[in-house]
C-alpha cells in the first residue's frame, strides 16, 4: 500500500488521488470479505497499513457501478466526501464517517448502522432500510428519502437536515432530534412511531402517527402548496412531452430548493 507524504483535505483533492486501480482494490476487498461468513471484516486503505484506524477511503468515487457493501460487518471506515452510488445491504457498519458525501440517487443504506455520521452529506432519494443507532444526519440533504420496512432510528440527529419531499412510512424514531429540520409540503410522516421527540414543524403531511404512545391529529398544512407543485409539474411535463423533451422532466413532483432553514421542530 502506498503512503501519502501529504494528507489531502479538500473534497476535490481527495477525489483526484483515486484512480480506477485503487477503486477496484477496494471493491475486490469488499467482495472477498463478503465470502467470509463471520465478521468483523476488514478493508485496508490503498494509502494505509492493515492496522490503520480509521480506514482512509475519503473521496472515493463510486463511478457508474457505485460501491457495494454487502454481507459484511465493518467499522471505522472514513468515506468522507465519497461521490457516487452507495449500496449497503445486509451489512453492519459502526463508527463510519460519510460527512460531506455526495451519494447518487438510488443509494441504499440497510440492516444496521451505529455511530455513523452523515454531516452535510447530499443523499437525494436515499432509501434508509434498517436500524440506525446514534447516527448523525445534521445538515444532510435527504430530499426525497424513503424508508424500508420497519426502519428504526434510535438517538439520531436530524437537526438542520433537509427532509423536503421525503416520504417516511412506518418508521420508528426513538429519542431523535429534529431541530430546524427543513420540510416541504410534499414531506410526509405516515404511520410513524415517535418516542422522546416530537414531529418536525412545517407544512409536512402527518397521517396515522403516534408520539410517546399517543395518536396525534392528522394534518397537512401544506396541502394547497402541494397541489400547486403537482399542477406545475403536470404542466411542465405536458409542455416537455409536446416538445419531445419528456425525458428531461423529473419522474415525480419536486419542491423548490429551500432558501432558508425554516422552523425548529422536535426536541
Coordinates of C-alpha atoms in Angstrom, one line a residue:
X1 CA 0.0 0.0 0.0
X2 CA 1.2 3.5 -0.8
X3 CA 1.7 6.1 1.9
X4 CA 0.9 9.7 1.3
X5 CA 3.6 12.2 2.2
X6 CA 1.0 15.0 2.5
X7 CA -2.6 14.4 3.6
X8 CA -5.1 16.0 1.2
X9 CA -8.1 17.6 2.8
X10 CA -10.3 19.3 0.2
X11 CA -13.0 17.2 -1.5
X12 CA -11.5 17.8 -4.9
X13 CA -8.0 16.8 -3.8
X14 CA -9.4 13.7 -2.0
X15 CA -11.2 12.6 -5.2
X16 CA -8.3 13.3 -7.5
X17 CA -6.0 10.9 -5.7
X18 CA -8.2 7.9 -6.7
X19 CA -7.6 6.0 -10.0
X20 CA -9.5 3.0 -11.3
X21 CA -7.0 0.5 -10.0
X22 CA -7.3 1.8 -6.4
X23 CA -11.1 1.8 -6.6
X24 CA -11.0 -1.8 -7.9
X25 CA -8.8 -2.7 -4.9
X26 CA -11.4 -1.6 -2.5
X27 CA -14.2 -3.3 -4.4
X28 CA -12.2 -6.6 -4.6
X29 CA -11.6 -6.5 -0.8
X30 CA -15.3 -6.0 -0.1
X31 CA -16.2 -8.9 -2.4
X32 CA -13.7 -11.2 -0.8
X33 CA -14.7 -10.2 2.7
X34 CA -18.3 -10.9 1.9
X35 CA -17.3 -14.6 1.4
X36 CA -16.1 -14.8 5.0
X37 CA -19.1 -16.0 7.0
X38 CA -18.4 -14.3 10.3
X39 CA -17.2 -10.8 11.0
X40 CA -15.8 -8.5 11.9
X41 CA -14.4 -7.9 8.4
X42 CA -11.6 -5.7 7.4
X43 CA -10.8 -3.4 4.5
X44 CA -7.4 -1.7 4.0
X45 CA -6.9 1.7 2.5
X46 CA -4.7 2.0 -0.6
X47 CA -2.7 4.5 1.4
X48 CA -2.6 2.8 4.8
X49 CA -1.4 -0.2 6.7
X50 CA -3.6 -3.1 7.8
X51 CA -4.0 -1.8 11.3
X52 CA -4.7 1.9 10.4
X53 CA -7.9 3.3 12.0
X54 CA -9.9 4.9 10.6
X55 CA -9.6 3.3 7.2
X56 CA -8.9 6.2 4.8
X57 CA -11.4 5.9 1.9
X58 CA -12.1 9.6 1.8
X59 CA -13.2 11.0 -1.5
X60 CA -13.7 7.5 -3.1
X61 CA -15.5 7.9 -6.4
X62 CA -18.2 5.3 -6.8
X63 CA -18.5 5.8 -10.6
X64 CA -21.3 4.3 -12.6
X65 CA -21.0 1.0 -10.8
X66 CA -21.2 2.5 -7.3
X67 CA -19.8 0.9 -4.2
X68 CA -21.5 -2.3 -3.0
X69 CA -21.1 -3.1 0.7
X70 CA -22.9 -6.5 1.0
X71 CA -22.9 -9.1 3.8
X72 CA -20.1 -7.6 5.9
X73 CA -19.5 -6.2 9.4
X74 CA -17.2 -3.2 9.2
X75 CA -16.1 -0.4 11.5
X76 CA -14.2 2.9 11.3
X77 CA -14.4 3.5 7.5
X78 CA -13.8 7.1 6.6
X79 CA -15.8 7.7 3.4
X80 CA -16.0 11.4 3.9
X81 CA -16.7 13.2 0.6
X82 CA -17.3 10.0 -1.3
X83 CA -19.1 10.5 -4.5
X84 CA -21.5 8.1 -6.4
X85 CA -24.0 5.4 -5.5
X86 CA -23.6 3.5 -2.3
X87 CA -25.4 0.2 -1.7
X88 CA -25.2 -1.1 1.8
X89 CA -27.1 -4.4 2.0
X90 CA -27.4 -6.9 4.8
X91 CA -24.3 -5.3 6.5
X92 CA -23.4 -3.8 9.8
X93 CA -21.4 -0.6 9.9
X94 CA -20.1 1.0 13.1
X95 CA -18.2 4.3 13.6
X96 CA -18.1 5.1 9.9
X97 CA -17.9 8.6 8.5
X98 CA -19.7 9.9 5.4
X99 CA -19.5 13.6 6.2
X100 CA -19.8 15.7 3.0
X101 CA -20.5 12.6 0.9
X102 CA -22.4 13.2 -2.4
X103 CA -24.4 10.0 -2.9
X104 CA -26.2 9.4 -6.2
X105 CA -29.9 8.7 -6.5
X106 CA -30.6 5.0 -5.9
X107 CA -28.3 4.7 -2.8
X108 CA -29.5 2.3 -0.1
X109 CA -28.4 2.0 3.5
X110 CA -29.6 -1.2 5.1
X111 CA -29.5 -3.6 8.0
X112 CA -27.7 -1.8 10.9
X113 CA -25.6 1.4 11.1
X114 CA -24.3 2.5 14.5
X115 CA -22.4 5.7 15.4
X116 CA -22.1 6.7 11.8
X117 CA -22.1 10.3 10.7
X118 CA -23.5 11.9 7.6
X119 CA -23.0 15.5 8.5
X120 CA -23.7 17.8 5.5
X121 CA -23.9 14.8 3.2
X122 CA -26.0 15.0 0.0
X123 CA -28.2 11.9 -0.2
X124 CA -31.1 12.6 -2.6
X125 CA -33.8 9.9 -2.7
X126 CA -31.7 7.6 -0.5
X127 CA -33.5 4.6 0.9
X128 CA -33.0 4.1 4.6
X129 CA -33.7 0.5 5.2
X130 CA -32.5 -0.8 8.5
X131 CA -31.7 0.2 12.1
X132 CA -29.8 3.4 12.8
X133 CA -28.3 3.9 16.2
X134 CA -26.6 7.1 17.4
X135 CA -26.2 8.3 13.8
X136 CA -25.8 12.0 12.9
X137 CA -27.6 13.4 9.9
X138 CA -27.0 17.0 10.9
X139 CA -27.3 19.3 7.9
X140 CA -27.6 16.4 5.5
X141 CA -29.8 16.7 2.4
X142 CA -32.3 13.8 2.5
X143 CA -34.6 15.3 -0.1
X144 CA -37.0 12.6 -1.4
X145 CA -35.7 10.0 1.1
X146 CA -37.8 6.9 1.7
X147 CA -37.8 4.2 4.4
X148 CA -37.5 0.4 4.2
X149 CA -39.9 -1.8 6.1
X150 CA -39.6 -1.4 9.9
X151 CA -36.8 1.2 9.6
X152 CA -35.8 2.3 13.1
X153 CA -33.8 5.3 14.3
X154 CA -32.5 5.5 17.9
X155 CA -30.9 8.7 19.2
X156 CA -30.3 10.0 15.8
X157 CA -29.9 13.7 15.0
X158 CA -31.8 15.2 12.0
X159 CA -31.0 18.8 13.1
X160 CA -30.9 21.2 10.2
X161 CA -31.4 18.2 7.8
X162 CA -33.4 18.8 4.6
X163 CA -36.3 16.4 4.5
X164 CA -38.1 18.1 1.7
X165 CA -40.3 15.6 -0.3
X166 CA -39.2 12.7 2.0
X167 CA -41.8 10.0 2.3
X168 CA -41.3 8.4 5.7
X169 CA -43.8 5.5 6.1
X170 CA -43.8 3.1 9.0
X171 CA -40.6 4.4 10.7
X172 CA -39.8 4.2 14.4
X173 CA -37.9 7.2 15.9
X174 CA -36.7 7.0 19.5
X175 CA -35.1 9.9 21.2
X176 CA -34.2 11.6 17.8
X177 CA -33.9 15.3 17.3
X178 CA -35.4 17.4 14.5
X179 CA -34.2 20.9 15.4
X180 CA -34.5 23.3 12.5
X181 CA -35.3 20.4 10.1
X182 CA -36.4 21.6 6.7
X183 CA -39.6 20.1 5.4
X184 CA -41.8 20.8 2.3
X185 CA -45.5 20.4 1.5
X186 CA -44.5 17.0 -0.1
X187 CA -42.8 15.7 3.1
X188 CA -44.9 13.1 4.8
X189 CA -44.7 11.1 8.0
X190 CA -47.2 8.2 7.7
X191 CA -47.8 5.5 10.4
X192 CA -44.6 6.5 12.2
X193 CA -44.0 6.0 15.9
X194 CA -42.0 8.6 17.7
X195 CA -40.8 8.4 21.3
X196 CA -38.9 11.0 23.3
X197 CA -39.3 13.6 20.5
X198 CA -41.9 15.4 18.5
X199 CA -42.5 15.7 14.8
X200 CA -40.8 18.4 12.8
X201 CA -42.7 21.7 12.4
X202 CA -43.9 22.9 9.0
X203 CA -46.2 22.2 6.0
X204 CA -45.5 18.5 6.0
X205 CA -48.2 15.8 5.9
X206 CA -48.8 13.8 9.1
X207 CA -51.0 10.8 9.0
X208 CA -51.5 7.9 11.4
X209 CA -48.6 8.8 13.7
X210 CA -48.1 8.4 17.4
X211 CA -45.8 10.5 19.8
X212 CA -45.0 8.8 23.1
X213 CA -47.8 6.3 22.6
X214 CA -50.5 8.9 21.9
X215 CA -52.1 9.3 18.5
X216 CA -51.5 12.8 17.1
X217 CA -54.0 14.5 14.9
X218 CA -53.6 14.1 11.1
X219 CA -52.6 17.3 9.4
X220 CA -51.3 18.6 6.1
X221 CA -50.8 22.4 6.4
X222 CA -49.2 22.5 3.0
X223 CA -51.9 20.7 1.1
X224 CA -52.7 23.7 -1.1
X225 CA -49.0 24.3 -1.8
X226 CA -48.5 20.6 -2.6
X227 CA -51.4 20.7 -5.1
X228 CA -49.8 23.8 -6.7
X229 CA -46.4 22.0 -7.0
X230 CA -48.2 19.0 -8.6
X231 CA -50.1 21.2 -11.1
X232 CA -46.9 22.9 -12.1
X233 CA -45.2 19.5 -12.5
X234 CA -48.0 18.3 -14.8
X235 CA -48.0 21.5 -16.9
X236 CA -44.2 21.2 -17.3
X237 CA -44.4 17.6 -18.3
X238 CA -47.2 18.2 -20.9
X239 CA -45.1 21.1 -22.4
X240 CA -41.9 19.0 -22.4
X241 CA -43.7 16.0 -23.9
X242 CA -45.1 18.1 -26.7
X243 CA -41.6 19.4 -27.5
X244 CA -40.1 15.9 -27.4
X245 CA -38.3 16.6 -24.1
X246 CA -40.3 14.4 -21.7
X247 CA -37.1 12.7 -20.5
X248 CA -35.8 16.0 -19.1
X249 CA -38.6 16.3 -16.6
X250 CA -38.3 14.6 -13.2
X251 CA -40.3 11.4 -12.7
X252 CA -42.4 13.0 -9.9
X253 CA -43.1 16.4 -8.5
X254 CA -40.3 18.1 -6.6
X255 CA -40.4 21.1 -4.2
X256 CA -38.2 24.1 -4.9
X257 CA -34.8 24.2 -3.2
X258 CA -35.1 25.8 0.3
X259 CA -33.9 29.4 0.6
X260 CA -33.7 29.3 4.4
X261 CA -33.5 26.7 7.2
X262 CA -37.1 27.0 8.3
X263 CA -38.6 26.4 11.8
X264 CA -37.4 24.3 14.6
X265 CA -39.1 21.0 15.5
X266 CA -38.8 18.1 17.8
X267 CA -36.5 18.2 20.9

